[in-house]
Tab-separated table of C-alpha atoms in Angstrom:
chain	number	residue	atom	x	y	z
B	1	UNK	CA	-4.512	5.666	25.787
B	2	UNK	CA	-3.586	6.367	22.335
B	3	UNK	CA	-1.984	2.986	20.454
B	4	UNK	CA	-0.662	3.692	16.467
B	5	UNK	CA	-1.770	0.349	14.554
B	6	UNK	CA	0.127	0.864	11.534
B	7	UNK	CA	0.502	-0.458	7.903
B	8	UNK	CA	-3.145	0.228	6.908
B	9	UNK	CA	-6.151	-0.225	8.684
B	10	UNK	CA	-6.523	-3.955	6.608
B	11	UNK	CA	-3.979	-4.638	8.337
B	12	UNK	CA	-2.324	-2.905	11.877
B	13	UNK	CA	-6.176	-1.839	12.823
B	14	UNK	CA	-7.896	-5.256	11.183
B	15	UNK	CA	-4.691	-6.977	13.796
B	16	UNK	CA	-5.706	-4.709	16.661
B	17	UNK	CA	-9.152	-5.437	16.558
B	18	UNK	CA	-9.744	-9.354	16.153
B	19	UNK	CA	-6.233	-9.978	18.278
B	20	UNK	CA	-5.427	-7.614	20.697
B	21	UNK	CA	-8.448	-6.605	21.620
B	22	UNK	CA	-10.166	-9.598	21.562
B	23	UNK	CA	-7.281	-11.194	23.818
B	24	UNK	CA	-7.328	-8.044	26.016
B	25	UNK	CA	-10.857	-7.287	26.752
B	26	UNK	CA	-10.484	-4.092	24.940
B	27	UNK	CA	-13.358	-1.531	23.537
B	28	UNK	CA	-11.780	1.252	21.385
B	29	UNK	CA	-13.995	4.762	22.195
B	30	UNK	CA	-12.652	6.003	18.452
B	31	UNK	CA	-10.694	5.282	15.539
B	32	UNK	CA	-8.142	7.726	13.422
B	33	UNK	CA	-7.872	7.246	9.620
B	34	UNK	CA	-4.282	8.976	8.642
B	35	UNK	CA	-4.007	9.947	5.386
B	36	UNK	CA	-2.044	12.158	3.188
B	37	UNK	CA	-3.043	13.726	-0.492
B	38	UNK	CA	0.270	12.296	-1.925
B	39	UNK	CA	-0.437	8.827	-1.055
B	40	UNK	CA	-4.090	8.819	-2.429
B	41	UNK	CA	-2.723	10.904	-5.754
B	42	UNK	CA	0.198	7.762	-5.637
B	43	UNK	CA	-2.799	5.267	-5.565
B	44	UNK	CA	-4.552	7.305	-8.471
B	45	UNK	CA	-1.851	6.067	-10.048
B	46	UNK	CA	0.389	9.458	-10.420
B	47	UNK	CA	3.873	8.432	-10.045
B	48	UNK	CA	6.176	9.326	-7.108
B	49	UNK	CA	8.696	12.126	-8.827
B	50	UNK	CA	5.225	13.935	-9.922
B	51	UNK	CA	2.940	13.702	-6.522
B	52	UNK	CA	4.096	17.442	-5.319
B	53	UNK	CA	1.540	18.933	-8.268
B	54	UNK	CA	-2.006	19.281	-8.177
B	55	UNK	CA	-3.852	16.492	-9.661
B	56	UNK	CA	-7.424	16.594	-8.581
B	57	UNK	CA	-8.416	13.808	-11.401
B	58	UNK	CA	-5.735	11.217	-9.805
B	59	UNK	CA	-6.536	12.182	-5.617
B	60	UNK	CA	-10.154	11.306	-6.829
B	61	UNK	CA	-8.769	8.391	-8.339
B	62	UNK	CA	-7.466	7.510	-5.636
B	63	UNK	CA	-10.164	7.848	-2.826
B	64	UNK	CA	-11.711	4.902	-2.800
B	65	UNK	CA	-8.562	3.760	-1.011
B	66	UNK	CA	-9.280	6.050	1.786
B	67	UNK	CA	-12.906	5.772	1.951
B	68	UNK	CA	-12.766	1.981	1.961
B	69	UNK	CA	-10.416	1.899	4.961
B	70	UNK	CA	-13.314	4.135	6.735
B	71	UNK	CA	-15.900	1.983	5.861
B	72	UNK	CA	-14.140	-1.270	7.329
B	73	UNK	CA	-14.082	0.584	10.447
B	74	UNK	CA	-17.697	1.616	10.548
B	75	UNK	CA	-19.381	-0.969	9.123
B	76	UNK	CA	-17.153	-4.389	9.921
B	77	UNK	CA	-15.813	-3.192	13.241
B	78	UNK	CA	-18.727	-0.424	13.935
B	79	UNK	CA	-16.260	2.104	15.074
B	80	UNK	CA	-16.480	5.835	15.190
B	81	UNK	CA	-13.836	7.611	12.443
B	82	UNK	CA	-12.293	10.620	11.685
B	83	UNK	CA	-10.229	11.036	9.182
B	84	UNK	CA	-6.595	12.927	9.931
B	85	UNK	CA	-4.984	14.616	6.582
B	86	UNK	CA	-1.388	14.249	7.557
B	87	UNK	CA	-0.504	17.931	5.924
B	88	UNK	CA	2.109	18.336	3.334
B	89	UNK	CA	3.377	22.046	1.731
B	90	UNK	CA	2.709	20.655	-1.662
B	91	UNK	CA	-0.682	20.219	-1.009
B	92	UNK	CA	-3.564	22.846	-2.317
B	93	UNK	CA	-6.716	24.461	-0.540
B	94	UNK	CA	-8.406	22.086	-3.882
B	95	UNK	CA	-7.377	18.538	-2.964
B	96	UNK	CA	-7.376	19.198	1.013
B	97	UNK	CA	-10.957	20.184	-0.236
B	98	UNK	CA	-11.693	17.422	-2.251
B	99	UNK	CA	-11.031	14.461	0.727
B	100	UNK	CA	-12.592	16.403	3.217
B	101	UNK	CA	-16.194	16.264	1.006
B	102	UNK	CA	-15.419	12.724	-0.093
B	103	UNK	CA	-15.393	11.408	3.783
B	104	UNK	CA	-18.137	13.718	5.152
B	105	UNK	CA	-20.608	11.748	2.246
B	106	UNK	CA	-19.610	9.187	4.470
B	107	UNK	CA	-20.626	10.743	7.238
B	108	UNK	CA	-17.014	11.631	8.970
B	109	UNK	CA	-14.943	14.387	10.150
B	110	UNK	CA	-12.112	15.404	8.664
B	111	UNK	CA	-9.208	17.320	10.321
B	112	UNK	CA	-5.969	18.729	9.213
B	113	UNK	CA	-3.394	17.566	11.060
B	114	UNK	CA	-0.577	20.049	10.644
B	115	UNK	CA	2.004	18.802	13.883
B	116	UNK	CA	4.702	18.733	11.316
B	117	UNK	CA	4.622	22.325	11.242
B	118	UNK	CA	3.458	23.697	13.680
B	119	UNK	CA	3.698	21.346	16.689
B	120	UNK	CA	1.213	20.553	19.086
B	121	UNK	CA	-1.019	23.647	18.016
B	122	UNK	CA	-1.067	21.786	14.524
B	123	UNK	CA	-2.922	19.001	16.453
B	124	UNK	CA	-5.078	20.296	17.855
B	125	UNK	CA	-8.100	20.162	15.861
B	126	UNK	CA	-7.972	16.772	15.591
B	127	UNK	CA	-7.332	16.021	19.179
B	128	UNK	CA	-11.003	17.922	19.516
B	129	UNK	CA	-12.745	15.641	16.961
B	130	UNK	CA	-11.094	12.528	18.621
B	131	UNK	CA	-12.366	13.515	21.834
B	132	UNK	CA	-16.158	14.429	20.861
B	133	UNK	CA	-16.078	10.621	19.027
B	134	UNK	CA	-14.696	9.186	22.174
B	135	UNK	CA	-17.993	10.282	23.987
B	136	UNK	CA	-20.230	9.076	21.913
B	137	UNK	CA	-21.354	5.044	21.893
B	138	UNK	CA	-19.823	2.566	19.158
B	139	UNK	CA	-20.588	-0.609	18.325
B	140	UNK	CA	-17.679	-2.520	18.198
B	141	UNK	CA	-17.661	-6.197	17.381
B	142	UNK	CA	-14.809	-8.462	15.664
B	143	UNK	CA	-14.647	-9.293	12.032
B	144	UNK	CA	-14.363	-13.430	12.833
B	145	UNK	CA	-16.016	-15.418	15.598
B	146	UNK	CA	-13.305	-17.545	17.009
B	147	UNK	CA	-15.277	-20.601	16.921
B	148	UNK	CA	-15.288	-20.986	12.959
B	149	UNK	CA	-12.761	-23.107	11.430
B	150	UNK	CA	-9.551	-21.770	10.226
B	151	UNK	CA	-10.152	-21.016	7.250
B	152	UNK	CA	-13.444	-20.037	7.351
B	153	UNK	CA	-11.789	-16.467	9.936
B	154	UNK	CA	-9.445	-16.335	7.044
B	155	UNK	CA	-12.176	-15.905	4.777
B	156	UNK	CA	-14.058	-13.853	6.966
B	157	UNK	CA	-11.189	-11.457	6.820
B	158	UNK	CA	-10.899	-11.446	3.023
B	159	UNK	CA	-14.141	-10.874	1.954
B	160	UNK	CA	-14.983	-8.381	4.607
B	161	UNK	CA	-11.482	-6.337	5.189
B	162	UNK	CA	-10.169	-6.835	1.897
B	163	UNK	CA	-13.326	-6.997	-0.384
B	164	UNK	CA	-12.076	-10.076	-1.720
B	165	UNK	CA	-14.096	-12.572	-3.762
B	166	UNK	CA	-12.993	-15.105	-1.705
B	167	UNK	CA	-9.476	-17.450	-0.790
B	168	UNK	CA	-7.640	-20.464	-2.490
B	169	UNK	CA	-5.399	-22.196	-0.401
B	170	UNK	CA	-2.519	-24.165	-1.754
B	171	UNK	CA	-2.272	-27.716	-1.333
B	172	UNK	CA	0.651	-27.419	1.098
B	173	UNK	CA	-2.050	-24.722	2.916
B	174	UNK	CA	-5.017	-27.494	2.991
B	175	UNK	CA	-2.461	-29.591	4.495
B	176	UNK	CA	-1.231	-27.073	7.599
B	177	UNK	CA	-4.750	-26.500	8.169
B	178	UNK	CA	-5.743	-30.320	8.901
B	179	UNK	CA	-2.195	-30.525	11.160
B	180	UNK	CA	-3.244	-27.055	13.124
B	181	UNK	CA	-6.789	-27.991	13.324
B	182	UNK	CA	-5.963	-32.155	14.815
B	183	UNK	CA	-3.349	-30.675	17.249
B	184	UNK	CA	-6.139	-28.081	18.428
B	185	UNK	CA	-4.945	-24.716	17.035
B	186	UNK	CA	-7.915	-23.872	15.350
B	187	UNK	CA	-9.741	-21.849	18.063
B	188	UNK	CA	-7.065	-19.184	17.469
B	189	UNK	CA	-7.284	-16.032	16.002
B	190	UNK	CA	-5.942	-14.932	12.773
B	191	UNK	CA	-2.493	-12.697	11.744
B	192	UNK	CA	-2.635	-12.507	8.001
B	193	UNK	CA	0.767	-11.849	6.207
B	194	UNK	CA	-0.031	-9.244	3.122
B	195	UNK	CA	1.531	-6.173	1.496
B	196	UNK	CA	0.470	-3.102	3.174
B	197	UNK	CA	0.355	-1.292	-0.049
B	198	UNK	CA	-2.729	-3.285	-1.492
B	199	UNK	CA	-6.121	-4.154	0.039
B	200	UNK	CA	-5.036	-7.539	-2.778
B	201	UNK	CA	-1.910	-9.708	-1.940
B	202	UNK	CA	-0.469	-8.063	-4.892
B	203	UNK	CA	1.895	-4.970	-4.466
B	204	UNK	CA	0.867	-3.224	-7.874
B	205	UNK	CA	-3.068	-3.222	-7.157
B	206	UNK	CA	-3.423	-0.005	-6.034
B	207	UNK	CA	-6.594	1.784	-4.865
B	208	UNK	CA	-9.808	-0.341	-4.303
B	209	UNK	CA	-9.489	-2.926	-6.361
B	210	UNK	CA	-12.158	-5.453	-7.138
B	211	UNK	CA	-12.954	-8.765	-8.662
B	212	UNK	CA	-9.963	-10.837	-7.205
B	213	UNK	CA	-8.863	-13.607	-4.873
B	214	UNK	CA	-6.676	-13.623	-1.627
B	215	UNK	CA	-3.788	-16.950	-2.365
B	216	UNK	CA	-2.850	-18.404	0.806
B	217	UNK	CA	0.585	-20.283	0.929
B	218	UNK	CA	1.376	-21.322	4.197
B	219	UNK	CA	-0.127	-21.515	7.825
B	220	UNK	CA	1.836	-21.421	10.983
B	221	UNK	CA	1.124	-21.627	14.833
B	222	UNK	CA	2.748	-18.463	16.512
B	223	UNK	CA	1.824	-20.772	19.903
B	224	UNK	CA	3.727	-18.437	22.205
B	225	UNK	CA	2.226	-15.412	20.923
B	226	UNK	CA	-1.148	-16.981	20.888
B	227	UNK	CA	-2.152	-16.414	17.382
B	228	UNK	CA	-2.200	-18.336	13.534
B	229	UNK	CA	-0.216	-17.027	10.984
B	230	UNK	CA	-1.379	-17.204	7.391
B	231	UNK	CA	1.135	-16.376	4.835
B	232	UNK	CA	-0.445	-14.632	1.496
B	233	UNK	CA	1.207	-14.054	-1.660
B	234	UNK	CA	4.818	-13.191	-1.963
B	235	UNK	CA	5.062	-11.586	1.629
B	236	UNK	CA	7.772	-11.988	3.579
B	237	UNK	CA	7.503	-12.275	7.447
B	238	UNK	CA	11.286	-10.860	7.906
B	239	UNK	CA	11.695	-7.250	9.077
B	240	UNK	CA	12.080	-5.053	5.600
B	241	UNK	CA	14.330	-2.816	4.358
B	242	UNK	CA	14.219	0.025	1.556
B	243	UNK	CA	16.616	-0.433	-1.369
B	244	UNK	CA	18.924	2.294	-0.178
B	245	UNK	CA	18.425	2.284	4.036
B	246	UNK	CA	18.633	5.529	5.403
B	247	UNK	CA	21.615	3.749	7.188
B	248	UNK	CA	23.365	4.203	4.549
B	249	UNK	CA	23.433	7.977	5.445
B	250	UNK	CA	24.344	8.219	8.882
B	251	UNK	CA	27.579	8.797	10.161
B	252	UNK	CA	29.446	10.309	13.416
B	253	UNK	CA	32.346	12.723	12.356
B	254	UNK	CA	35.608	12.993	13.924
B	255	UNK	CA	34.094	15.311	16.407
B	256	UNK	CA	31.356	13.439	17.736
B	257	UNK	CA	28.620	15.046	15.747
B	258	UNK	CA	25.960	12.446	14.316
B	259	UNK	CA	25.042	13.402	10.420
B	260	UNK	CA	22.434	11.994	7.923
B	261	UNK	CA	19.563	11.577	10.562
B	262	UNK	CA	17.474	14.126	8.363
């Protein structure tokens, strides 16, 4: 089985790990890192309108994004990586060079995944690689032990998935965490509430950023679902939407046909 545990692996993979497959009995045989040159030029800190043009200064700025995502899943959740390049036109033989020698210092494959373009023969390459990892052992373990308190699994996931120095709580937070922890919540596991465009709770900090603090506002009980909530930063737990949704686009003409889709 092949699952997609999105929004960065601090997040969708971090969730997949310590929840799912904690609640599931699940072992994951390998783990897939997808990454594209324009994002890690983006967290170099090129800006959108120019991430088409070969920057090899920024995409090395810009790696320790990448190869701190791998290292969470080696070394907190000892799982076997390789690292997918989602291919784009605009990217050279240079910077499609330059990640591949970054992660294999790390000790992991790379392979061009080029499905876009070419279908499932663009895939294939990495479908190989997935498959020798799958064979060999891992060590998989959880980030948290569920018996901690609440806040110390919060930490736990800070410090370790996010690099964090460490976590203030708000007063209103120190409060939830007494109420969860009386009514008997506190053997739960942890969904943390963050942007997915920052290992920080802050948006703007792009790359690897060290030397900061993870602000937690709020803590719910998801009881249903079987899992705490914490709420960090500005985030908001709603479904998002872009400023202009491609929505906005679509339309069915008089004739039936559906337009604006791509």
């Amino acid at each position: 089985m092949v699952t997609e545990a999105g929004f960065g692996a601090d997040l969708g993979a971090e969730k997949f790990c310590d929840i799912t497959c904690r609640m599931a009995g699940l072992t994951p045989s390998a783990c897939v890192i997808v990454a594209t040159v324009r994002a890690l030029k983006h967290h170099g800190g090129v800006a959108k309108s120019d991430l088409c043009t070969e920057n090899l200064a920024a995409l090395e700025a810009g790696l320790p994004n990448l190869l701190q995502h791998v290292e969470n899943m080696q070394k907190v959740f000892g799982l076997n990586v390789v690292v997918a390049i989602n291919a784009f036109p605009t990217d050279t033989k240079a910077e499609l060079d330059l990640v591949e020698t970054a992660c294999r210092e790390l000790g992991v494959n790379v392979a061009l995944s080029e499905v876009w373009a070419k279908g499932g023969e663009g895939g294939e390459a990495l479908a190989h690689e997935v498959l020798r990892l799958c064979d060999d052992p891992n060590d998989f373990r959880f980030s948290y032990d569920l018996d901690g308190s609440i806040a110390d699994k919060i930490e736990a996931i800070a410090t370790k998935v996010y690099h964090a120095d460490g976590v203030d709580f708000t007063p209103g937070a120190i409060k939830q965490l007494q109420q969860l922890t009386d009514l008997g919540y506190d053997h739960l596991p942890i969904c943390m509430a963050k942007t997915q465009y920052s290992f920080t709770d802050d948006q703007t900090k792009l790359g690897a950023p060290k030397n900061f603090r993870i602000t937690v506002r709020n803590v719910k009980v998801s009881a249903g679902a079987g899992f705490l909530v914490a709420l960090t930063g500005d985030i908001m737990t709603m479904p998002g939407l872009p400023k202009v949704p491609a929505a906005e686009k679509i339309d069915v003409t008089p004739d039936g046909r559906i337009i604006g889709l791509f």
